[in-house]
Amino acid sequence: MDKDLKISRKKKINQAIAFSLFTFLSYFIVAILFVILAFLIYKGIGVLSWGFISEMPTDGMTSGGIYPAIIGTLILVFGSMLFAFPVGVMAAIYMNEYVKDGWIKRFIKLMTNNLAGVPSIVFGLFGMALFVNKLEFGDSILAGSLTLGLLALPVVIRTTEEALKAVDDTFRQASLGLGASKWQTTSKVVLPIAFPNIITGLILSIGRVSGETAPILFTVAAYFLPKLPSGIFDQVMALPYHLYVISTSGTNIEKSREMAYGTALILIIIVLISNLAASRLRKYFGKKVKMN
Amino acid sequence: MHKIESKNVNFYYGTNQALKDISLSIEKNTVTALIGPSGCGKSTYLRLFNRMNDLIDNTKLEGQILIDGVDIYAKSTNVDTLRKNVGMVFQKPNPFPKTIFENVAYGLRVNGVTDKKFIEERVINSIQQVALWDEVKDKLKKSAFELSGGQQQRLCIARALAIQPSVILMDEPTSALDPISTAKIEELVYELKDKYTIVIVTHNMQQAGRISDTTGFFYMGELIEFDQTKNIFTNPKEERTQNYITGRFG
Ligand SMILES: Nc1ncnc2c1ncn2[C@@H]1O[C@H](COP(=O)(O)OP(=O)(O)OP(=O)(O)O)[C@@H](O)[C@H]1O
Ligand SMILES: [Mg+2]
């Protein structure tokens, strides 16, 4: 009896310790995020104004706004998704629904995982060599979007695969059992069920892509270009690169400091909005999916 | 001629033999129950009849399975045609992410039927057959997920009936349902027997006793005994059958 009591007390203490440790760690992570945000807001809020997000930069980028960089980033994100989403989703469908288990599948998996680990600067170099030079797109939205798209591809593939895997096999069996073809089964049953999760993956990769500097460095980003592009072969400014420029090699770094924080703040806001949109869309489609 | 005939069937997952030399025959318009402890191969065996095991990599089948005298694994057999003839109902109700109407229409649509009137008639007829019509007639355009588990399962049966199979396979169709829904499905199975040949896997001895004409007892991949249900339950020839039925193992 005595011994049992002791053990159960020890258990309780252990549990309490573990529990408070985990609680502490999770609040710690939240705290870090808040500190970063607070720091950026504190440093950058001063420059935020309607003009800051709607005007061209002036005075050697020490004043004025960052409008072209915002638009540039949005265009690049959109362009990269236009490429990465269909290609990534199709690749994942092929991998998960069509290829049999075996060394080919393992090999493709290994390669996509390796692709995810390639440093983004290497994507930049590759994009320059292939899209800018070899295919002669020049420094352009097209080249930049494709390079960013390549970077996002592994994320899109992996999240789509996870989403497809989460669909219970009996849905496939039920559909095939009614005489449906594999493609009918995939497109009419499996994809609609997996769709909310696929969308989440897509938007998470948007978050990743919008902050990348290295891949656009050699493929699209303009140092200073106070006008909007008129076609996909134009260059654009982009937020991360603009941030880099005015913090390291602008005409007057000290004077641009505050603008740099403002730019960072806008970038973070875009990422946060897209993450928020991800969870919203996921819920929305989660409901809607059951309806068609 | 027997409706279904299984001749010396062996089945392997990789090197693991899941079914050992199974031979039996099933008559038209009967209900056959497959019973046995977990992992003995009931589901595996059931999935052979609509070639669902084809979807699993690294499997091997030996022996023959005939439906209406035709070897369903012969090269000349069309898998789609076979699957249209052999409907399947699963353990967990799994309606598609569509409306109630579209769930039942699905099998017709994927098989190229476009005649609106025909589809509508067939859908209504199938829903009536599973005694669900009164419950859903006002919400055919609503999501199938809004139905209760028992209703969903009956919808899944209607979905299978819509393409007019002659055989229906059911793998523990009531194990996720409450007693009332279970009773409804059992009643339904009993009625459907007039038109269809039904093979049902169940862990519920009373259920097997209530609704089946013939029962097969599986144990570790072997068919230990296959006989009229009343013989199996009152007078089994094998001791292992006796032990299982009386709940001494499994
Ligand atoms: N997809 C699979 N891959 C490999 N082995 C499998 C697979 N499905 C089943 N098996 C194996 O085949 C044997 C029979 O499994 P099966 O699912 O047919 O049993 P069961 O009688 O339906 O069991 P339960 O009553 O638990 O549903 C088990 O040993 C199982 O581990
Ligand atoms: Mg089973």
mmCIF file of C-alpha atoms in Angstrom, chain A residues 71-282:
data_model
loop_
_atom_site.group_PDB
_atom_site.id
_atom_site.type_symbol
_atom_site.label_atom_id
_atom_site.label_comp_id
_atom_site.label_asym_id
_atom_site.label_seq_id
_atom_site.Cartn_x
_atom_site.Cartn_y
_atom_site.Cartn_z
ATOM 1 C CA ILE A 71 2.974 44.657 -56.443
ATOM 2 C CA GLY A 72 6.132 42.909 -57.659
ATOM 3 C CA THR A 73 6.029 40.418 -54.805
ATOM 4 C CA LEU A 74 2.332 39.745 -55.341
ATOM 5 C CA ILE A 75 2.907 39.145 -59.058
ATOM 6 C CA LEU A 76 5.828 36.813 -58.380
ATOM 7 C CA VAL A 77 3.888 34.845 -55.778
ATOM 8 C CA PHE A 78 0.953 34.498 -58.138
ATOM 9 C CA GLY A 79 3.184 33.538 -61.055
ATOM 10 C CA SER A 80 5.101 30.955 -59.066
ATOM 11 C CA MET A 81 1.878 29.351 -57.838
ATOM 12 C CA LEU A 82 0.494 29.294 -61.364
ATOM 13 C CA PHE A 83 3.420 27.042 -62.144
ATOM 14 C CA ALA A 84 4.000 25.139 -58.896
ATOM 15 C CA PHE A 85 0.395 24.342 -58.050
ATOM 16 C CA PRO A 86 -0.716 22.387 -61.118
ATOM 17 C CA VAL A 87 2.656 20.728 -61.598
ATOM 18 C CA GLY A 88 3.034 19.875 -57.913
ATOM 19 C CA VAL A 89 -0.501 18.599 -57.502
ATOM 20 C CA MET A 90 -0.267 16.481 -60.641
ATOM 21 C CA ALA A 91 3.070 15.061 -59.549
ATOM 22 C CA ALA A 92 1.640 14.198 -56.155
ATOM 23 C CA ILE A 93 -1.432 12.588 -57.709
ATOM 24 C CA TYR A 94 0.774 10.539 -59.960
ATOM 25 C CA MET A 95 2.980 9.492 -57.060
ATOM 26 C CA ASN A 96 0.223 8.665 -54.638
ATOM 27 C CA GLU A 97 -2.487 7.264 -56.900
ATOM 28 C CA TYR A 98 -0.691 5.736 -59.833
ATOM 29 C CA VAL A 99 2.868 4.584 -59.133
ATOM 30 C CA LYS A 100 3.178 1.210 -57.453
ATOM 31 C CA ASP A 101 5.270 0.842 -54.340
ATOM 32 C CA GLY A 102 8.813 0.053 -55.304
ATOM 33 C CA TRP A 103 12.193 1.528 -55.981
ATOM 34 C CA ILE A 104 10.957 4.053 -58.583
ATOM 35 C CA LYS A 105 8.582 5.599 -56.071
ATOM 36 C CA ARG A 106 11.232 5.592 -53.354
ATOM 37 C CA PHE A 107 13.675 7.218 -55.756
ATOM 38 C CA ILE A 108 11.266 10.008 -56.754
ATOM 39 C CA LYS A 109 10.437 10.588 -53.083
ATOM 40 C CA LEU A 110 14.100 10.817 -52.165
ATOM 41 C CA MET A 111 14.684 13.297 -54.957
ATOM 42 C CA THR A 112 11.783 15.582 -54.042
ATOM 43 C CA ASN A 113 12.927 15.537 -50.433
ATOM 44 C CA ASN A 114 16.436 16.437 -51.532
ATOM 45 C CA LEU A 115 15.026 19.199 -53.687
ATOM 46 C CA ALA A 116 13.401 20.639 -50.578
ATOM 47 C CA GLY A 117 16.803 20.778 -48.925
ATOM 48 C CA VAL A 118 18.592 22.620 -51.730
ATOM 49 C CA PRO A 119 19.609 26.134 -50.598
ATOM 50 C CA SER A 120 17.534 28.799 -52.256
ATOM 51 C CA ILE A 121 20.571 30.580 -53.697
ATOM 52 C CA VAL A 122 21.245 27.448 -55.724
ATOM 53 C CA PHE A 123 17.728 27.678 -57.152
ATOM 54 C CA GLY A 124 18.577 31.263 -58.039
ATOM 55 C CA LEU A 125 21.702 30.246 -59.918
ATOM 56 C CA PHE A 126 19.878 27.440 -61.657
ATOM 57 C CA GLY A 127 17.030 29.747 -62.613
ATOM 58 C CA MET A 128 19.467 32.236 -64.041
ATOM 59 C CA ALA A 129 21.279 29.590 -66.062
ATOM 60 C CA LEU A 130 18.126 27.937 -67.396
ATOM 61 C CA PHE A 131 15.394 30.569 -67.657
ATOM 62 C CA VAL A 132 17.332 33.812 -67.957
ATOM 63 C CA ASN A 133 20.159 32.658 -70.184
ATOM 64 C CA LYS A 134 19.412 29.342 -71.869
ATOM 65 C CA LEU A 135 15.748 29.982 -72.600
ATOM 66 C CA GLU A 136 16.477 33.697 -73.092
ATOM 67 C CA PHE A 137 13.654 34.995 -70.933
ATOM 68 C CA GLY A 138 16.095 37.574 -69.584
ATOM 69 C CA ASP A 139 15.654 39.068 -66.116
ATOM 70 C CA SER A 140 11.888 38.862 -66.093
ATOM 71 C CA ILE A 141 8.741 38.046 -64.206
ATOM 72 C CA LEU A 142 8.561 34.802 -66.155
ATOM 73 C CA ALA A 143 12.060 33.693 -65.148
ATOM 74 C CA GLY A 144 11.574 34.763 -61.529
ATOM 75 C CA SER A 145 8.188 33.103 -61.187
ATOM 76 C CA LEU A 146 9.437 29.831 -62.619
ATOM 77 C CA THR A 147 12.449 29.863 -60.292
ATOM 78 C CA LEU A 148 10.303 30.572 -57.260
ATOM 79 C CA GLY A 149 7.860 27.948 -58.487
ATOM 80 C CA LEU A 150 10.628 25.342 -58.566
ATOM 81 C CA LEU A 151 11.486 26.261 -55.007
ATOM 82 C CA ALA A 152 7.882 25.825 -53.897
ATOM 83 C CA LEU A 153 7.409 22.577 -55.808
ATOM 84 C CA PRO A 154 8.644 20.143 -53.118
ATOM 85 C CA VAL A 155 6.403 21.761 -50.505
ATOM 86 C CA VAL A 156 3.363 21.590 -52.781
ATOM 87 C CA ILE A 157 4.135 17.982 -53.720
ATOM 88 C CA ARG A 158 4.624 16.871 -50.152
ATOM 89 C CA THR A 159 1.560 18.569 -48.689
ATOM 90 C CA THR A 160 -0.601 17.317 -51.546
ATOM 91 C CA GLU A 161 0.718 13.807 -51.023
ATOM 92 C CA GLU A 162 -0.078 13.988 -47.325
ATOM 93 C CA ALA A 163 -3.555 15.258 -48.147
ATOM 94 C CA LEU A 164 -4.157 12.391 -50.579
ATOM 95 C CA LYS A 165 -2.805 9.823 -48.143
ATOM 96 C CA ALA A 166 -5.242 11.027 -45.512
ATOM 97 C CA VAL A 167 -8.171 10.018 -47.730
ATOM 98 C CA ASP A 168 -9.444 6.649 -46.509
ATOM 99 C CA ASP A 169 -8.852 3.861 -49.005
ATOM 100 C CA THR A 170 -12.428 2.662 -48.806
ATOM 101 C CA PHE A 171 -13.501 5.805 -50.723
ATOM 102 C CA ARG A 172 -11.305 4.667 -53.598
ATOM 103 C CA GLN A 173 -12.566 1.115 -53.306
ATOM 104 C CA ALA A 174 -16.183 2.249 -53.242
ATOM 105 C CA SER A 175 -15.728 4.338 -56.368
ATOM 106 C CA LEU A 176 -13.776 1.718 -58.279
ATOM 107 C CA GLY A 177 -16.291 -0.841 -57.075
ATOM 108 C CA LEU A 178 -18.997 1.057 -58.938
ATOM 109 C CA GLY A 179 -17.062 0.671 -62.157
ATOM 110 C CA ALA A 180 -15.401 4.093 -62.096
ATOM 111 C CA SER A 181 -11.999 4.448 -63.694
ATOM 112 C CA LYS A 182 -8.962 5.423 -61.696
ATOM 113 C CA TRP A 183 -9.072 8.957 -63.033
ATOM 114 C CA GLN A 184 -12.790 9.325 -62.299
ATOM 115 C CA THR A 185 -12.114 8.076 -58.795
ATOM 116 C CA THR A 186 -9.247 10.497 -58.296
ATOM 117 C CA SER A 187 -10.942 13.557 -59.734
ATOM 118 C CA LYS A 188 -14.498 13.060 -58.458
ATOM 119 C CA VAL A 189 -13.926 11.488 -55.070
ATOM 120 C CA VAL A 190 -10.352 11.633 -53.792
ATOM 121 C CA LEU A 191 -9.422 15.176 -54.812
ATOM 122 C CA PRO A 192 -12.573 16.843 -53.446
ATOM 123 C CA ILE A 193 -12.002 15.163 -50.098
ATOM 124 C CA ALA A 194 -8.337 16.129 -50.047
ATOM 125 C CA PHE A 195 -8.904 19.636 -51.383
ATOM 126 C CA PRO A 196 -9.036 21.600 -48.101
ATOM 127 C CA ASN A 197 -5.682 20.156 -47.059
ATOM 128 C CA ILE A 198 -4.173 20.735 -50.488
ATOM 129 C CA ILE A 199 -5.206 24.394 -50.355
ATOM 130 C CA THR A 200 -3.555 24.730 -46.970
ATOM 131 C CA GLY A 201 -0.315 23.391 -48.399
ATOM 132 C CA LEU A 202 -0.552 25.777 -51.291
ATOM 133 C CA ILE A 203 -0.946 28.810 -49.089
ATOM 134 C CA LEU A 204 1.812 27.760 -46.734
ATOM 135 C CA SER A 205 4.122 27.607 -49.720
ATOM 136 C CA ILE A 206 2.956 31.100 -50.680
ATOM 137 C CA GLY A 207 4.220 32.230 -47.316
ATOM 138 C CA ARG A 208 7.551 30.641 -48.030
ATOM 139 C CA VAL A 209 7.873 31.996 -51.558
ATOM 140 C CA SER A 210 6.942 35.582 -50.760
ATOM 141 C CA GLY A 211 9.886 35.993 -48.422
ATOM 142 C CA GLU A 212 12.616 34.516 -50.619
ATOM 143 C CA THR A 213 15.376 36.786 -51.829
ATOM 144 C CA ALA A 214 18.023 34.548 -53.334
ATOM 145 C CA PRO A 215 15.955 32.947 -56.118
ATOM 146 C CA ILE A 216 14.802 36.315 -57.477
ATOM 147 C CA LEU A 217 18.167 38.008 -57.123
ATOM 148 C CA PHE A 218 19.498 36.842 -60.481
ATOM 149 C CA THR A 219 16.255 36.214 -62.260
ATOM 150 C CA VAL A 220 13.867 39.124 -61.918
ATOM 151 C CA ALA A 221 14.417 41.556 -59.075
ATOM 152 C CA ALA A 222 15.167 45.160 -59.976
ATOM 153 C CA TYR A 223 17.325 47.338 -57.753
ATOM 154 C CA PHE A 224 15.246 50.401 -58.451
ATOM 155 C CA LEU A 225 12.358 50.495 -60.882
ATOM 156 C CA PRO A 226 9.732 53.061 -59.991
ATOM 157 C CA LYS A 227 7.047 51.800 -62.358
ATOM 158 C CA LEU A 228 4.793 48.827 -62.736
ATOM 159 C CA PRO A 229 5.597 46.070 -65.229
ATOM 160 C CA SER A 230 3.685 45.929 -68.492
ATOM 161 C CA GLY A 231 4.260 42.269 -69.321
ATOM 162 C CA ILE A 232 5.770 39.011 -68.166
ATOM 163 C CA PHE A 233 9.138 39.853 -69.704
ATOM 164 C CA ASP A 234 9.580 42.933 -67.526
ATOM 165 C CA GLN A 235 11.566 43.135 -64.332
ATOM 166 C CA VAL A 236 9.914 44.048 -61.056
ATOM 167 C CA MET A 237 10.968 45.157 -57.622
ATOM 168 C CA ALA A 238 10.170 42.758 -54.788
ATOM 169 C CA LEU A 239 9.825 43.241 -51.035
ATOM 170 C CA PRO A 240 12.558 40.942 -49.737
ATOM 171 C CA TYR A 241 15.093 42.211 -52.234
ATOM 172 C CA HIS A 242 14.095 45.815 -51.651
ATOM 173 C CA LEU A 243 14.606 45.252 -47.967
ATOM 174 C CA TYR A 244 18.025 43.818 -48.643
ATOM 175 C CA VAL A 245 18.936 46.719 -50.904
ATOM 176 C CA ILE A 246 17.942 49.534 -48.602
ATOM 177 C CA SER A 247 19.561 47.852 -45.612
ATOM 178 C CA THR A 248 22.900 47.098 -47.239
ATOM 179 C CA SER A 249 23.567 49.035 -50.388
ATOM 180 C CA GLY A 250 21.097 51.859 -50.637
ATOM 181 C CA THR A 251 22.148 55.414 -51.285
ATOM 182 C CA ASN A 252 21.796 56.318 -47.632
ATOM 183 C CA ILE A 253 21.463 53.364 -45.338
ATOM 184 C CA GLU A 254 20.965 55.334 -42.143
ATOM 185 C CA LYS A 255 18.201 57.385 -43.674
ATOM 186 C CA SER A 256 16.479 54.282 -45.101
ATOM 187 C CA ARG A 257 16.574 52.389 -41.829
ATOM 188 C CA GLU A 258 13.052 53.159 -40.806
ATOM 189 C CA MET A 259 11.759 52.367 -44.277
ATOM 190 C CA ALA A 260 13.508 49.032 -44.056
ATOM 191 C CA TYR A 261 11.576 48.156 -40.910
ATOM 192 C CA GLY A 262 8.388 49.327 -42.551
ATOM 193 C CA THR A 263 9.098 47.091 -45.517
ATOM 194 C CA ALA A 264 9.771 44.123 -43.238
ATOM 195 C CA LEU A 265 6.516 44.805 -41.458
ATOM 196 C CA ILE A 266 4.562 44.807 -44.715
ATOM 197 C CA LEU A 267 6.247 41.560 -45.747
ATOM 198 C CA ILE A 268 5.343 39.908 -42.453
ATOM 199 C CA ILE A 269 1.790 41.185 -42.759
ATOM 200 C CA ILE A 270 1.461 39.625 -46.212
ATOM 201 C CA VAL A 271 2.707 36.284 -44.870
ATOM 202 C CA LEU A 272 0.383 36.456 -41.871
ATOM 203 C CA ILE A 273 -2.583 37.332 -44.061
ATOM 204 C CA SER A 274 -1.898 34.414 -46.349
ATOM 205 C CA ASN A 275 -1.639 32.061 -43.383
ATOM 206 C CA LEU A 276 -4.889 33.388 -42.037
ATOM 207 C CA ALA A 277 -6.460 32.979 -45.440
ATOM 208 C CA ALA A 278 -5.200 29.397 -45.436
ATOM 209 C CA SER A 279 -7.126 28.446 -42.340
ATOM 210 C CA ARG A 280 -10.202 30.359 -43.499
ATOM 211 C CA LEU A 281 -10.213 28.756 -46.933
ATOM 212 C CA ARG A 282 -9.629 25.381 -45.403
#
